[in-house]
Structures are given as C-alpha cells and as structure tokens.
Coordinates of C-alpha atoms and ligand atoms in Angstrom, one line a residue:
X805 CA -43.7 -19.4 18.6
X806 CA -44.5 -15.8 19.3
X807 CA -41.1 -15.1 20.8
X808 CA -38.8 -16.6 18.1
X809 CA -37.3 -14.3 15.6
X810 CA -38.3 -16.4 12.6
X811 CA -41.7 -16.3 11.0
X812 CA -43.6 -19.5 11.6
X813 CA -46.7 -20.9 10.0
X814 CA -48.3 -24.3 10.2
X815 CA -50.8 -26.0 7.9
X816 CA -52.7 -29.3 8.3
X817 CA -52.8 -32.1 5.7
X818 CA -55.4 -30.2 3.7
X819 CA -53.2 -27.0 3.5
X820 CA -55.5 -25.3 6.0
X821 CA -53.6 -22.7 8.0
X822 CA -53.6 -23.5 11.7
X823 CA -50.9 -21.2 13.0
X824 CA -49.5 -17.8 12.0
X825 CA -47.1 -16.0 14.3
X826 CA -46.5 -12.3 14.7
X827 CA -43.3 -12.3 12.6
X828 CA -45.2 -14.0 9.8
X829 CA -47.7 -11.2 9.9
X830 CA -44.9 -8.7 9.6
X831 CA -43.1 -10.4 6.8
X832 CA -46.1 -11.4 4.7
X833 CA -48.3 -8.4 5.5
X834 CA -51.3 -10.5 6.4
X835 CA -52.9 -10.7 9.9
X836 CA -53.7 -14.0 11.4
X837 CA -57.4 -13.3 11.4
X838 CA -57.1 -12.9 7.7
X839 CA -55.6 -16.3 7.2
X840 CA -56.4 -18.8 10.0
X841 CA -58.6 -21.7 8.8
X842 CA -58.1 -20.8 5.2
X843 CA -56.4 -22.8 2.5
X844 CA -52.8 -21.7 2.0
X845 CA -53.0 -21.8 -1.8
X846 CA -56.1 -19.7 -1.8
X847 CA -54.5 -17.1 0.4
X848 CA -51.4 -17.3 -1.8
X849 CA -52.8 -18.0 -5.2
X850 CA -49.8 -16.2 -6.7
X851 CA -47.5 -18.9 -5.2
X852 CA -49.2 -21.8 -6.8
X853 CA -46.8 -23.7 -9.1
X854 CA -43.8 -21.8 -7.9
X855 CA -40.8 -23.2 -6.1
X856 CA -42.7 -22.8 -2.7
X857 CA -45.6 -24.9 -3.9
X858 CA -43.3 -27.5 -5.4
X859 CA -41.0 -27.8 -2.3
X860 CA -43.9 -27.9 0.3
X861 CA -45.6 -30.6 -1.6
X862 CA -42.4 -32.5 -1.9
X863 CA -41.8 -32.2 1.9
X864 CA -45.1 -33.7 2.6
X865 CA -45.1 -36.3 -0.1
X866 CA -41.6 -37.6 0.8
X867 CA -41.8 -37.0 4.5
X868 CA -38.5 -35.0 4.4
X869 CA -37.6 -31.6 5.8
X870 CA -36.6 -29.1 3.1
X871 CA -34.4 -26.0 3.3
X872 CA -34.2 -23.5 0.6
X873 CA -33.9 -19.8 -0.4
X874 CA -36.2 -18.3 -2.9
X875 CA -37.5 -15.0 -4.1
X876 CA -41.2 -14.2 -3.5
X877 CA -41.8 -12.0 -6.5
X878 CA -45.1 -10.5 -5.3
X879 CA -43.3 -8.8 -2.4
X880 CA -40.0 -8.5 -4.2
X881 CA -38.4 -10.3 -1.2
X882 CA -35.9 -13.1 -0.7
X883 CA -36.8 -15.6 2.0
X884 CA -34.9 -18.4 3.6
X885 CA -37.2 -21.3 4.4
X886 CA -37.1 -24.5 6.5
X887 CA -40.2 -26.8 6.1
X888 CA -40.8 -29.8 8.4
X889 CA -43.5 -32.3 7.7
X890 CA -45.3 -34.2 10.4
X891 CA -48.3 -36.6 10.5
X892 CA -50.5 -33.5 11.2
X893 CA -49.3 -31.4 8.3
X894 CA -46.4 -29.0 7.7
X895 CA -44.5 -26.5 9.9
X896 CA -42.7 -23.7 8.0
X897 CA -40.1 -21.4 9.5
X898 CA -38.8 -18.5 7.4
X899 CA -37.1 -15.2 7.5
X900 CA -36.6 -12.2 5.2
X901 CA -33.0 -12.4 3.8
X902 CA -33.4 -9.7 1.1
X903 CA -30.6 -7.5 2.6
X904 CA -28.2 -10.4 2.8
X905 CA -29.1 -11.4 -0.8
X906 CA -28.6 -7.9 -2.0
X907 CA -25.1 -7.7 -0.4
X908 CA -24.2 -11.2 -1.8
X909 CA -25.3 -10.0 -5.2
X910 CA -23.2 -6.8 -4.9
X911 CA -20.2 -8.9 -3.7
X912 CA -20.6 -11.2 -6.6
X913 CA -20.7 -8.3 -9.0
X914 CA -17.6 -6.7 -7.5
X915 CA -15.9 -10.1 -7.6
X916 CA -16.8 -10.4 -11.3
X917 CA -15.5 -6.9 -12.0
X918 CA -12.3 -7.7 -10.1
X919 CA -11.8 -10.9 -12.0
X920 CA -12.2 -9.1 -15.3
X921 CA -9.8 -6.4 -14.2
X922 CA -7.2 -8.9 -13.0
X923 CA -7.4 -10.7 -16.3
X924 CA -6.8 -7.4 -18.2
X925 CA -4.0 -6.6 -15.9
X926 CA -2.4 -10.0 -16.4
X927 CA -2.6 -9.6 -20.2
X928 CA -1.1 -6.1 -20.2
X929 CA 1.6 -7.3 -17.8
X930 CA 2.5 -10.2 -20.1
X931 CA 2.6 -7.8 -23.0
X932 CA 4.9 -5.5 -21.1
X933 CA 7.2 -8.3 -20.2
X934 CA 7.3 -9.4 -23.8
X935 CA 8.1 -5.9 -24.8
X936 CA 11.0 -5.6 -22.2
X937 CA 12.3 -9.0 -23.4
X938 CA 12.2 -8.1 -27.1
X939 CA 13.5 -4.6 -26.6
X940 CA 16.4 -5.7 -24.4
X941 CA 17.2 -8.6 -26.7
X942 CA 17.2 -6.5 -29.9
X943 CA 19.1 -3.6 -28.4
X944 CA 22.1 -5.8 -27.8
X945 CA 23.1 -6.1 -31.5
X946 CA 23.3 -2.4 -32.4
X947 CA 25.1 -1.7 -29.1
X948 CA 27.7 -4.3 -29.9
X949 CA 28.2 -2.4 -33.2
X950 CA 28.7 0.9 -31.4
X951 CA 31.3 -0.7 -29.1
X952 CA 33.2 -2.5 -31.7
X953 CA 33.5 0.4 -34.1
X954 CA 34.6 2.7 -31.3
X955 CA 37.3 0.2 -30.4
X956 CA 38.3 0.0 -34.1
X957 CA 38.4 3.8 -34.3
X958 CA 40.7 3.9 -31.3
X959 CA 43.0 1.2 -32.6
X960 CA 43.3 2.1 -36.2
X961 CA 43.5 5.9 -35.9
X962 CA 45.7 6.0 -32.8
X963 CA 48.2 8.3 -34.3
X964 CA 45.7 10.8 -35.7
X965 CA 43.8 11.1 -32.4
X966 CA 44.9 13.5 -29.8
X967 CA 44.4 12.9 -26.0
X968 CA 41.1 14.6 -25.8
X969 CA 39.7 12.5 -28.7
X970 CA 40.9 9.3 -27.0
X971 CA 39.3 10.5 -23.7
X972 CA 36.0 11.0 -25.6
X973 CA 36.2 7.5 -27.0
X974 CA 36.9 6.2 -23.6
X975 CA 33.8 7.8 -22.2
X976 CA 31.7 6.5 -25.1
X977 CA 33.0 2.9 -24.6
X978 CA 32.3 3.2 -20.9
X979 CA 28.8 4.4 -21.6
X980 CA 28.2 1.5 -24.1
X981 CA 29.5 -0.9 -21.5
X982 CA 27.1 0.4 -18.9
X983 CA 24.3 0.3 -21.3
X984 CA 25.2 -3.4 -22.1
X985 CA 25.0 -4.2 -18.3
X986 CA 21.6 -2.4 -18.0
X987 CA 20.3 -4.3 -21.0
X988 CA 21.5 -7.6 -19.6
X989 CA 19.9 -6.8 -16.3
X990 CA 16.6 -5.9 -17.9
X991 CA 16.7 -9.0 -20.0
X992 CA 17.3 -11.0 -16.8
X993 CA 14.5 -9.2 -15.0
X994 CA 12.0 -9.9 -17.9
X995 CA 13.1 -13.6 -17.9
X996 CA 12.3 -14.2 -14.2
X997 CA 9.6 -16.8 -14.0
X998 CA 9.8 -17.6 -17.7
X999 CA 12.6 -20.1 -18.0
X1000 CA 11.3 -22.9 -15.9
X1001 CA 13.6 -25.9 -15.6
X1002 CA 12.7 -28.6 -13.2
X1003 CA 12.2 -28.1 -9.5
X1004 CA 14.8 -29.9 -7.5
X1005 CA 16.0 -30.4 -4.0
X1006 CA 18.2 -27.4 -3.3
X1007 CA 20.5 -27.5 -0.3
X1008 CA 20.8 -23.9 0.7
X1009 CA 24.0 -24.6 2.6
X1010 CA 25.7 -25.6 -0.7
X1011 CA 24.5 -22.3 -2.2
X1012 CA 26.0 -20.3 0.6
X1013 CA 29.3 -22.3 0.3
X1014 CA 29.4 -21.4 -3.4
X1015 CA 28.9 -17.8 -2.6
X1016 CA 31.6 -17.8 0.1
X1017 CA 34.0 -19.1 -2.5
X1018 CA 32.9 -16.7 -5.1
X1019 CA 33.4 -13.7 -2.8
X1020 CA 36.4 -15.0 -0.9
X1021 CA 38.7 -12.2 -2.1
X1022 CA 36.3 -9.4 -1.2
X1023 CA 35.5 -11.0 2.2
X1024 CA 39.2 -11.3 3.0
X1025 CA 39.9 -7.8 1.8
X1026 CA 37.3 -6.2 4.1
X1027 CA 37.9 -8.8 6.9
X1028 CA 34.2 -9.5 7.2
X1029 CA 32.9 -11.9 9.9
X1030 CA 30.3 -14.2 8.3
X1031 CA 28.0 -16.4 10.3
X1032 CA 25.6 -18.8 8.6
X1033 CA 23.0 -20.8 10.5
X1034 CA 22.4 -24.4 9.3
X1035 CA 20.0 -23.8 6.4
X1036 CA 17.2 -26.1 5.1
X1037 CA 17.0 -28.1 2.0
X1038 CA 14.1 -26.9 -0.1
X1039 CA 12.4 -28.1 -3.2
X1040 CA 12.5 -25.2 -5.7
X1041 CA 13.9 -23.8 -9.0
X1042 CA 17.6 -23.7 -8.1
X1043 CA 18.8 -20.8 -10.3
X1044 CA 16.4 -18.1 -9.1
X1045 CA 16.8 -19.1 -5.5
X1046 CA 20.6 -18.9 -5.8
X1047 CA 20.2 -15.5 -7.5
X1048 CA 18.2 -14.1 -4.5
X1049 CA 20.9 -15.3 -2.0
X1050 CA 23.6 -14.0 -4.3
X1051 CA 22.1 -10.5 -4.8
X1052 CA 21.4 -9.9 -1.2
X1053 CA 24.6 -11.4 0.1
X1054 CA 26.7 -9.5 -2.4
X1055 CA 25.0 -6.2 -1.4
X1056 CA 25.7 -6.9 2.2
X1057 CA 29.4 -7.1 1.2
X1058 CA 29.3 -4.2 -1.2
X1059 CA 27.5 -1.7 1.2
X1060 CA 29.7 -2.4 4.2
X1061 CA 30.5 0.4 6.6
X1062 CA 34.2 1.2 6.4
X1063 CA 34.2 2.5 9.9
X1064 CA 33.3 -0.8 11.5
X1065 CA 34.4 -4.4 11.1
X1066 CA 31.9 -5.9 8.7
X1067 CA 29.7 -8.6 10.1
X1068 CA 27.1 -10.5 8.1
X1069 CA 24.6 -13.1 9.5
X1070 CA 22.4 -15.4 7.6
X1071 CA 19.6 -17.0 9.6
X1072 CA 16.4 -18.9 9.0
X1073 CA 13.3 -19.5 11.0
X1074 CA 10.8 -22.2 10.3
X1075 CA 7.2 -20.9 10.3
X1076 CA 4.1 -23.0 9.8
X1077 CA 3.8 -22.6 6.0
X1078 CA 7.1 -21.1 5.0
X1079 CA 10.8 -20.5 5.8
X1080 CA 11.7 -17.0 6.8
X1081 CA 15.3 -16.1 5.8
X1082 CA 17.2 -13.1 7.0
X1083 CA 20.5 -11.6 5.8
X1084 CA 21.7 -9.1 8.3
X1085 CA 24.7 -6.7 7.9
X1086 CA 26.2 -3.9 9.9
X1087 CA 26.8 -1.8 6.8
X1088 CA 25.8 1.7 5.7
X1089 CA 22.1 1.1 6.3
X1090 CA 19.2 2.6 4.4
X1091 CA 17.0 5.6 5.3
X1092 CA 13.4 4.6 6.0
X1093 CA 12.1 6.6 3.0
X1094 CA 13.9 4.2 0.7
X1095 CA 12.9 0.9 2.2
X1096 CA 10.4 0.2 -0.6
X1097 CA 12.0 2.2 -3.4
X1098 CA 15.1 0.1 -3.5
X1099 CA 13.0 -2.9 -4.7
X1100 CA 11.9 -0.9 -7.8
X1101 CA 13.9 -1.5 -11.1
X1102 CA 16.8 0.9 -11.6
X1103 CA 16.4 2.5 -8.2
X1104 CA 19.7 3.2 -6.5
X1105 CA 20.8 5.5 -3.7
X1106 CA 24.3 6.1 -4.7
X1107 CA 26.4 7.5 -7.6
X1108 CA 28.1 4.9 -9.7
X1109 CA 31.6 6.0 -8.7
X1110 CA 30.7 5.4 -5.0
X1111 CA 29.3 1.9 -5.5
X1112 CA 29.0 0.2 -8.8
X1113 CA 25.7 -1.4 -9.9
X1114 CA 22.6 -0.8 -12.0
X1115 CA 19.9 -0.9 -9.3
X1116 CA 18.3 -4.1 -10.7
X1117 CA 19.5 -6.7 -8.1
X1118 CA 16.7 -6.2 -5.5
X1119 CA 14.0 -5.7 -8.2
X1120 CA 15.0 -9.1 -9.6
X1121 CA 14.9 -10.6 -6.0
X1122 CA 11.5 -9.2 -5.4
X1123 CA 10.2 -10.6 -8.7
X1124 CA 11.6 -14.0 -8.0
X1125 CA 10.3 -14.2 -4.5
X1126 CA 6.9 -12.9 -5.3
X1127 CA 6.7 -15.3 -8.3
X1128 CA 7.2 -18.1 -5.8
X1129 CA 4.4 -16.8 -3.6
X1130 CA 6.7 -15.2 -1.0
X1131 CA 7.4 -11.8 0.4
X1132 CA 10.6 -9.7 0.7
X1133 CA 11.3 -6.6 2.7
X1134 CA 14.0 -4.8 4.6
X1135 CA 14.5 -3.3 8.0
X1136 CA 17.3 -0.8 8.2
X1137 CA 18.5 2.5 9.6
X1138 CA 21.0 4.8 8.1
X1139 CA 24.4 4.1 9.4
X1140 CA 23.2 1.1 11.5
X1141 CA 23.1 -1.8 9.0
X1142 CA 20.3 -3.5 7.2
X1143 CA 18.4 -6.8 7.5
X1144 CA 16.8 -8.2 4.4
X1145 CA 14.0 -10.7 5.0
X1146 CA 12.3 -13.0 2.5
X1147 CA 10.0 -16.0 2.7
X1148 CA 9.9 -19.2 0.7
X1149 CA 6.9 -21.4 0.8
X1150 CA 7.7 -24.8 2.3
X1151 CA 5.4 -26.5 -0.1
Ligands
LIG522 P1 22.6 -2.1 -7.0 O1 23.3 -2.7 -5.9 O2 23.0 -2.5 -8.3 O3 22.5 -0.6 -6.9 P2 20.2 -3.3 -5.9 O4 18.8 -3.4 -6.5 O5 20.8 -4.5 -5.5 O6 21.0 -2.5 -6.9 O7 20.1 -2.3 -4.7 C1 19.4 -1.1 -4.8 C2 19.9 -0.1 -3.7 O8 19.6 -0.5 -2.4 C3 21.4 0.1 -3.7 O9 21.8 1.0 -4.7 C4 21.7 0.5 -2.3 O10 21.6 1.9 -2.2 C5 20.6 -0.1 -1.5 N1 21.0 -1.3 -0.8 C6 20.9 -2.6 -1.2 N2 21.4 -3.5 -0.3 C7 21.9 -2.7 0.7 C8 22.6 -3.0 1.9 N3 22.8 -4.3 2.3 N4 22.9 -2.0 2.7 C9 22.7 -0.7 2.3 N5 22.1 -0.4 1.2 C10 21.7 -1.4 0.3

C-alpha cells in the first residue's frame, strides 16, 4: 500500500481510521500520526453531509463498491475515488485529478466556443448563399433587357449605323452574353445542395455513356483515346453527381495538349468507407501554385480567347463533393497532364 501511486485509506465499521498511506498524507496534508485511530468524520468534519459522506455510507450500507469524481472544496481539489466495502469496514483509493479536470474544463469551454462560432458561420454562410441566389436571379431580368434592346437597335437602325457602331454593339452583346453565363453559373453554384430530389441508384457507367455521346464530336475531332474502368452503382442525388463527372471530363477534353494524342482515363478504387474516383488526362497540366486556386469560384488560368469558360466548373464540383462529405483535389504538372481525384461516401 506504500508503493502504489494511489492514495489509500481504510476505516473500520465505526469509521475509525486504520490505515493511511504516504500518498494520502501528501494529497490530504495530514500525517498518519494525526489521524490513525480517529473517527474519519471528526478528522474531516468539513466533509460531513457532502457527496463523500453520502457515497461512503451508501457503499457500506448496500455492500457495493462505488466509483466517483468529486471536488473537495476545502483543498480546492478534484479527486477520483474508488471505495470498496468489506466485513471489516471500507477501503478507499483515490487520486488527485485536478489537472485533468482543469484541462477537461478548458476543452469543454473551447468546444462550446467553437460550437457557437460554427453556428454563427453557418448562419452567415446561409445568408451569403441566399444573397448570391437572389442577386443572380434578379440580375437576369435587367440583363435580358439590355441584350434585347441592343439587338433591336442593331436590327431597326441598320442603315443609320456605320461599321464601328455595329462593332460596338457586337462587343456589348458579347459582354451581355458572358454576363448571362456568369450569372447562370453563379445561380447554379448557389443552388448546390439546395434542390434535393430523391436519392436514387445511380449507375455511373450510364452517366459516362451519356457524356461520351454528348462529347462525341469533340472526342472525334481531337482523336482522343478514352478508357473507362467498370464503375460502381452508387446511391446518391443523380444530377449533382452527373455534374461532377461532366465538369471534370469536359475539362479533360477542353484542356488537351495539341502536341500529343489526347488520352483520358477514368478509374475507381474501392476504399473502406468510400469510392475514390480519378479522371486523368495528358493535357496541358497545371502549375503546382494553382492546384488549390482552380477550385475557387471564377478562378481561371487562361484568357477567354484561348479556352472558353467562366471558371465556375471546379468550384461547383468542390461544393457538390464536399456537400456529400467527400474530398476533391488535383495532382498535375505543367505540360504533363492532370489527374482529378474525388471521393464519394459508399454510405
Ligand atoms: P473553366 O474551365 O470554366 O475555366 P473550371 O473551374 O472548370 O473553369 O476550371 C478552372 C481552371 O482550372 C481552368 O480555367 C483551367 O485553367 C484549369 N483546369 C481545369 N481542368 C483542367 C485540366 N484537365 N487540365 C488543365 N487545366 C485545367
């Protein structure tokens, strides 16, 4: 009992202290000569009618061992206690757990702060999404007016307009058309995760066949080799899943390298909790500095006349995948092709 790391004390059936080890002396600040053969509740008058008093009596009365943690106010200390009754009285093991309690308290406080912060963030996020939705929705109507009056101007005043004026109108119409596309993309982005139809069994092989059909002309034009592994059937929201495959696959075609024969490979690996998909191309690749940026809305690496697009495709993919609890990333090197990876939970 002197060599164990716990404090240990024993009392007989009349609460007379019969044993008091060294650690008990350290923790409670009383030497054994002070306490041996004295009544526990006389030595610790301050503990009468506290949880210690109640639990020790209960252990003896009911003949059951009791384990509990409690604060001993007199010493401002948390203790963890195990009390074992026997025919001769009660044996009590205990240790000072104040440091652990303090840390637990701090962790709990941090957790509470984090939970409050998360709640605030979620609210402001929802507000922002609502804003993006309303803004993009309401911007469409005035934009439609601009486009249609420009077209009317061109049509009805053809004879009065010189070539330069017509060119200006052409630029303005082109700008309005681009703006329309941006607004549509933004609207789509803000809608991700909102419109929830029913989950359904989605055969990803069917989705890829649809995409091959949709892109047949481009694929033939650039003479791309496309290999697709047998893909699984998953249970998910079909439209967003299709969108992810669509955006990444169409990028693999769009950003092909003209100097080599385009080759695109779609593979899947079954992991314990999720499917890991990869779409690999041997296209123009992406500098390491941009591997994360390309997933941010409106981030593009090329001028519009080089490659068309608004820079929203991958941002939409990221939002969809993360909404479903997955991850999306790219490995790529400039000039050496890119591989886009994403995970979808099997559950
Ligand atoms: P968009 O294609 O409309 O520009 P995305 O969000 O789909 O928008 O892509 C963002 C940027 O990431 C693209 O502008 C392009 O620079 C780069 N990128 C995407 N996919 C590929 C790819 N397969 N190979 C090379 N670059 C790519």
